[in-house]
Short mmCIF file of C-alpha atoms in Angstrom, two decimals:
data_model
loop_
_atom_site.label_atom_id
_atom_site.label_comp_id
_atom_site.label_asym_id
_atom_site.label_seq_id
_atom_site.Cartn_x
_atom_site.Cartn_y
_atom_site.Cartn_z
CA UNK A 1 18.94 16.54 59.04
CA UNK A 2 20.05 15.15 55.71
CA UNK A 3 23.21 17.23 54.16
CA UNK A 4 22.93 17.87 50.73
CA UNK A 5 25.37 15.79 49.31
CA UNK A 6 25.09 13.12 51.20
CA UNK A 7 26.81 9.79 49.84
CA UNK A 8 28.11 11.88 46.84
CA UNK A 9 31.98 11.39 46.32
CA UNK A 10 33.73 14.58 45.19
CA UNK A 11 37.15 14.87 43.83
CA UNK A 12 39.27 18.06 44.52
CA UNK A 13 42.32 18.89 42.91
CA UNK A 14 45.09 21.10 44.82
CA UNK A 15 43.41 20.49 48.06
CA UNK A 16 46.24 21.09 49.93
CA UNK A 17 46.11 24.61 50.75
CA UNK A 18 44.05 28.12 49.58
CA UNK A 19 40.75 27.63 47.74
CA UNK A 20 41.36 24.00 46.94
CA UNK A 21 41.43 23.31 50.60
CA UNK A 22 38.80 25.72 51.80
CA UNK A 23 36.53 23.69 49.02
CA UNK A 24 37.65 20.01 50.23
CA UNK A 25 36.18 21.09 53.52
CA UNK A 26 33.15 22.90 52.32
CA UNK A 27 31.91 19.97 50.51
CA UNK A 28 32.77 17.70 52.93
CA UNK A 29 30.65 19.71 55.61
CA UNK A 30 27.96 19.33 53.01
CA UNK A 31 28.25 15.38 53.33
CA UNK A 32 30.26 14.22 50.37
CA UNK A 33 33.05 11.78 50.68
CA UNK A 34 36.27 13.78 49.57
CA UNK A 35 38.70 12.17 47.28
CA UNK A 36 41.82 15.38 47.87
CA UNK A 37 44.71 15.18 45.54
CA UNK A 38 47.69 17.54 46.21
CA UNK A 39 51.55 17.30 45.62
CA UNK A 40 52.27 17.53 50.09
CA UNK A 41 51.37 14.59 52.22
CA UNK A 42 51.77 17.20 54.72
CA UNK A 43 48.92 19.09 53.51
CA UNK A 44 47.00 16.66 52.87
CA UNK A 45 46.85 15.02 56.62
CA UNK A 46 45.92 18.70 58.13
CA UNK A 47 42.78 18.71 55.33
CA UNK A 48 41.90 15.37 56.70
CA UNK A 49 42.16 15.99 60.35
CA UNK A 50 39.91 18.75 59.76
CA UNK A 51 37.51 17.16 57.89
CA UNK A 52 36.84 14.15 60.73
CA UNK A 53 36.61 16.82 63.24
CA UNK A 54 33.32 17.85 61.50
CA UNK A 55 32.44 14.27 60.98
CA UNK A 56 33.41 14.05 57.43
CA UNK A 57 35.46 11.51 55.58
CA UNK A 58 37.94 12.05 52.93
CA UNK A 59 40.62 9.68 51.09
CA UNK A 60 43.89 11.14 50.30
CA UNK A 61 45.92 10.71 47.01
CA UNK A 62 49.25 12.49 47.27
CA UNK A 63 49.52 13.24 43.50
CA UNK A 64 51.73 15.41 40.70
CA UNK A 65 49.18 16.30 38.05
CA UNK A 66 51.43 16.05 35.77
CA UNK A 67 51.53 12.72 36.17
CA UNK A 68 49.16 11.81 33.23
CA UNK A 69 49.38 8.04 34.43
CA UNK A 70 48.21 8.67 37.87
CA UNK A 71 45.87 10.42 37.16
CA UNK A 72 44.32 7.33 34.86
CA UNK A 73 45.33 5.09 37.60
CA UNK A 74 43.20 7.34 40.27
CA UNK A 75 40.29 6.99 37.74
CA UNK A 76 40.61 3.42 37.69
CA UNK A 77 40.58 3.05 41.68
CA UNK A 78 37.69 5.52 42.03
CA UNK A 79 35.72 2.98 39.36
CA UNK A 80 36.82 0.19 41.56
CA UNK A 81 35.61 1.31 44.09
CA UNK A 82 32.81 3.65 44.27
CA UNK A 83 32.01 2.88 40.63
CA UNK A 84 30.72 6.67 39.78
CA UNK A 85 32.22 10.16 40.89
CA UNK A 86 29.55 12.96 41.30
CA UNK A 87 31.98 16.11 41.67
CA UNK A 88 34.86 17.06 39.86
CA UNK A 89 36.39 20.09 41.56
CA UNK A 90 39.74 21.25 39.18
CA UNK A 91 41.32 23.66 41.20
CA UNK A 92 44.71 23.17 41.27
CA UNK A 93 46.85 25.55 39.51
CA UNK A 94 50.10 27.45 39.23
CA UNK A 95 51.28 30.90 38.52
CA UNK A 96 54.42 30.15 36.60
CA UNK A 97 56.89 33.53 35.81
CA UNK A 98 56.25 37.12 36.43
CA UNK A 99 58.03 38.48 33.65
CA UNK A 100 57.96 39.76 29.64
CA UNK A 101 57.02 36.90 27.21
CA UNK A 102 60.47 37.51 25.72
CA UNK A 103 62.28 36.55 29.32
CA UNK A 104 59.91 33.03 29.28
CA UNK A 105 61.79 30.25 28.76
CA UNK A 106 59.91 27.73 27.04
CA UNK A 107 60.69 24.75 29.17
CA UNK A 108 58.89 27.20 32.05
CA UNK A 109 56.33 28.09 29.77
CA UNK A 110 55.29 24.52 29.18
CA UNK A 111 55.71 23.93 32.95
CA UNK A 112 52.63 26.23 33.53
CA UNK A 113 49.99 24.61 30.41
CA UNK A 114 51.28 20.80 32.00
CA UNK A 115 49.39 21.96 35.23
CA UNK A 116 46.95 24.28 34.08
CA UNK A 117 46.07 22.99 30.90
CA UNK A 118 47.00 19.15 29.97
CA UNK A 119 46.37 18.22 33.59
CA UNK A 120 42.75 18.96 33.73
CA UNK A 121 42.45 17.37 30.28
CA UNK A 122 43.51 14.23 31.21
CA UNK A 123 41.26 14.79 34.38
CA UNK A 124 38.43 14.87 32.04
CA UNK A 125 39.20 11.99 29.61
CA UNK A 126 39.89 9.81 32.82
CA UNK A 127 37.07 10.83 34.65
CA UNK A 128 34.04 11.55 32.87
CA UNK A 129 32.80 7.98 32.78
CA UNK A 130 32.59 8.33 35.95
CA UNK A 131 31.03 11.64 36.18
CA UNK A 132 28.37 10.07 34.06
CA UNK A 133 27.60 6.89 36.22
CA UNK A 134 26.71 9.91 38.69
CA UNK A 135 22.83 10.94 38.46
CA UNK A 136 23.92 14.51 38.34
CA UNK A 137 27.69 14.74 38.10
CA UNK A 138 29.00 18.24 38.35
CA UNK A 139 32.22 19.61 37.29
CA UNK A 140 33.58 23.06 38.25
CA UNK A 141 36.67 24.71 36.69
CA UNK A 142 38.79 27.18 38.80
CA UNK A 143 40.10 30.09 36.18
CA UNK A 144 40.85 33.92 36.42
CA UNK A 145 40.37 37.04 34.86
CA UNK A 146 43.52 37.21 33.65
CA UNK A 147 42.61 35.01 30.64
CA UNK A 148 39.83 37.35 29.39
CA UNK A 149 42.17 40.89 30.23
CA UNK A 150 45.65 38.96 28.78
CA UNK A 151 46.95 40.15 31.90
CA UNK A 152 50.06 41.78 31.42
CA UNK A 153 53.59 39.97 32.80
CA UNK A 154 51.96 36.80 33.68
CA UNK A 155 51.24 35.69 29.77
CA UNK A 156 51.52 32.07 30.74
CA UNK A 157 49.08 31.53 33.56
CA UNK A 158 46.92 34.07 31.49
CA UNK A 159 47.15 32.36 28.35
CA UNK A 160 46.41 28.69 30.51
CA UNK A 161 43.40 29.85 31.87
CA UNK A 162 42.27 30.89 28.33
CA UNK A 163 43.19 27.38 27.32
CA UNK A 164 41.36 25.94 30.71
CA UNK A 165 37.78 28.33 30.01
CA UNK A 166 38.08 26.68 26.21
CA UNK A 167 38.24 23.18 27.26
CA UNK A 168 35.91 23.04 29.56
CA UNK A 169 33.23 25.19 27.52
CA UNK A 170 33.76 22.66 24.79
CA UNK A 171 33.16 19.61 27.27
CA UNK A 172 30.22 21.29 28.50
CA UNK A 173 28.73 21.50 24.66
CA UNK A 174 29.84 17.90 24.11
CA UNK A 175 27.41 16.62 26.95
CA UNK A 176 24.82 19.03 26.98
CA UNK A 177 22.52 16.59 26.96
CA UNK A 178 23.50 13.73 29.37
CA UNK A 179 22.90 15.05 33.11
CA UNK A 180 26.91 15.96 33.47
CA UNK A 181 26.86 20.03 34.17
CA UNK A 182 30.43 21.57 33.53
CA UNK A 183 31.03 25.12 34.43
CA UNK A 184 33.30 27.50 35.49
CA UNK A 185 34.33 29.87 38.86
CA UNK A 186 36.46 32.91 38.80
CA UNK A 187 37.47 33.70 42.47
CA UNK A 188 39.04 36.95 41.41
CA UNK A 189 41.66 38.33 44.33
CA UNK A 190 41.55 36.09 47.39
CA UNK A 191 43.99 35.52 50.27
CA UNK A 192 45.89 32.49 49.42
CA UNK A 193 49.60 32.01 48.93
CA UNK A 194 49.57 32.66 44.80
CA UNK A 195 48.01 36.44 45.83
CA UNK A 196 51.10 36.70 47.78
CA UNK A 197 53.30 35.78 45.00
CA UNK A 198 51.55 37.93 42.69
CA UNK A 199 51.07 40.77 44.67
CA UNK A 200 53.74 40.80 47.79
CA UNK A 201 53.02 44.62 49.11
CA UNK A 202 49.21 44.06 49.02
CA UNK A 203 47.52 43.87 52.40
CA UNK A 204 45.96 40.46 52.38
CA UNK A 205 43.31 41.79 55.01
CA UNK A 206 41.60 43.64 52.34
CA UNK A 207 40.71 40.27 50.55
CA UNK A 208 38.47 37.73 51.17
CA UNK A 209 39.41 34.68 52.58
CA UNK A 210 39.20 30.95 50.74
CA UNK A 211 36.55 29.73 52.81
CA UNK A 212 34.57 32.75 51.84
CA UNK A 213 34.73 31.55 48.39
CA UNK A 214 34.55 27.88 48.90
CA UNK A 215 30.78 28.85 49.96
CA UNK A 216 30.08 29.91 46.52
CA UNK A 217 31.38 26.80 44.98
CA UNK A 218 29.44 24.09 46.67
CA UNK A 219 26.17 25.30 44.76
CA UNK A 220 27.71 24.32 41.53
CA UNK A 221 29.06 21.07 42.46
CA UNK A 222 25.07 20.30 44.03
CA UNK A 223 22.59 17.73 42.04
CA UNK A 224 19.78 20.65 41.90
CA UNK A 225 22.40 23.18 39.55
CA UNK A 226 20.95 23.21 36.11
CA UNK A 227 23.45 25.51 34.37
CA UNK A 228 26.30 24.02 32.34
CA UNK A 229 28.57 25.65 30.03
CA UNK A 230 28.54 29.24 32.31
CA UNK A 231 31.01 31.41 34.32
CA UNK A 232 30.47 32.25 37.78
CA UNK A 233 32.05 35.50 38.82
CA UNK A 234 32.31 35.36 42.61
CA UNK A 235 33.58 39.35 42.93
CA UNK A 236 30.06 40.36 41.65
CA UNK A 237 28.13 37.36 42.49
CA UNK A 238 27.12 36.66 39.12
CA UNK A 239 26.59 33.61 36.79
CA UNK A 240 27.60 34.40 33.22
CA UNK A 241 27.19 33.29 29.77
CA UNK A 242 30.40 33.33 27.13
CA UNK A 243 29.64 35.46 24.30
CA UNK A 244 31.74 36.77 20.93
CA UNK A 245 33.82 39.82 21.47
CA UNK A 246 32.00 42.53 20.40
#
């Protein structure tokens, strides 16, 4: 039987470990080709082992996002050599300081938007070409709700993820009309290793699990999703459109 992304090359950010991972996997047991980029060779070897034991195929690229420069050199080898890229999964992320804006030092401050923010713009300048060589390139955001609550205590990964939803709403009104879809998924509370951070006396059995969510991703990043420019919410299992504050 014919998987549905069969000969499709997808690119996941932070694919390491957590929901990055879980995705790398769920794609690739969908039939793309995974491109994984992650800061841990380690990491990255366990993601491919378990991607050939299901048959897939994945190319690793250990890689610091904030390394502008890579990333344009990545784009260049994925035009070399597949000459398209049909999913663009931006997942990775950190949480920066849990602390009053007034205890941020700037330096740390900036640490957080390099990753969050500039990384996943350079991610688009260097690879939508690509994404529109594809016949239906997808693109899929990973935010939170802490940008839309301002969440308390964590003002820099809140105010990143703003940044991040902004971006990628504009790039989705910029090419509206080519065949490029460019959305956005919330995860909300899930077991992975920044929940921990966050949260260190919550009982991680009470959350789902990364490959739970991973599930919910896949759709987005397949040539038959029409939306662009929306927010998935996977706590209520709901695709949602921006609007003004009322």
């Amino acid at each position: 039987m014919t998987k549905p992304l069969a000969n499709r090359i997808a690119l996941v950010t932070g694919a390491s470990r957590g929901i990055g991972y879980a995705t790398a996997i769920a794609l690739a047991k969908a039939g793309a080709h995974i491109v994984a980029t992650a800061r841990t060779q380690g990491g990255l070897e366990e993601l491919d082992d378990e991607i050939r034991k299901d048959g897939g195929s994945a190319t690793l690229v250990p890689l610091n996002l904030t390394d502008s420069d890579g990333i344009a050199r990545l784009g260049a080898g994925l035009h070399e050599r597949y000459g398209k890229l049909d999913i663009l999964v931006g997942n990775a992320g950190v949480l920066g300081p849990s602390s009053p804006i007034g205890h941020i030092e700037l330096k740390t401050f900036t640490d957080v938007m390099a990753v969050n923010v500039s990384a996943n713009f350079q991610l688009i300048r260097c690879m939508e070409p690509l994404l529109k060589q594809s016949d239906a390139g997808r693109a899929v955001f990973i935010t939170s709700g802490a940008a839309n609550k301002a969440t308390a205590y964590v003002s820099p990964y809140a105010a990143s993820k703003a940044a991040l939803e902004t971006l990628a709403r504009a790039w989705a009104q910029e090419t509206a009309n080519t065949k490029l879809r460019v959305n956005l998924f919330n995860p909300g509370p899930v077991r992975t290793r920044m929940r921990a951070t966050l949260m260190p006396g919550e009982d991680p059995a009470t959350l789902d699990t990364p490959e739970q969510v991973a599930e919910f991703i896949v759709p987005l990043c397949a040539p038959d999703w029409t939306e662009t420019g929306k927010f998935y919410d996977y706590k209520s299992r709901t695709l949602m459109s921006f609007r003004a504050p009322a």
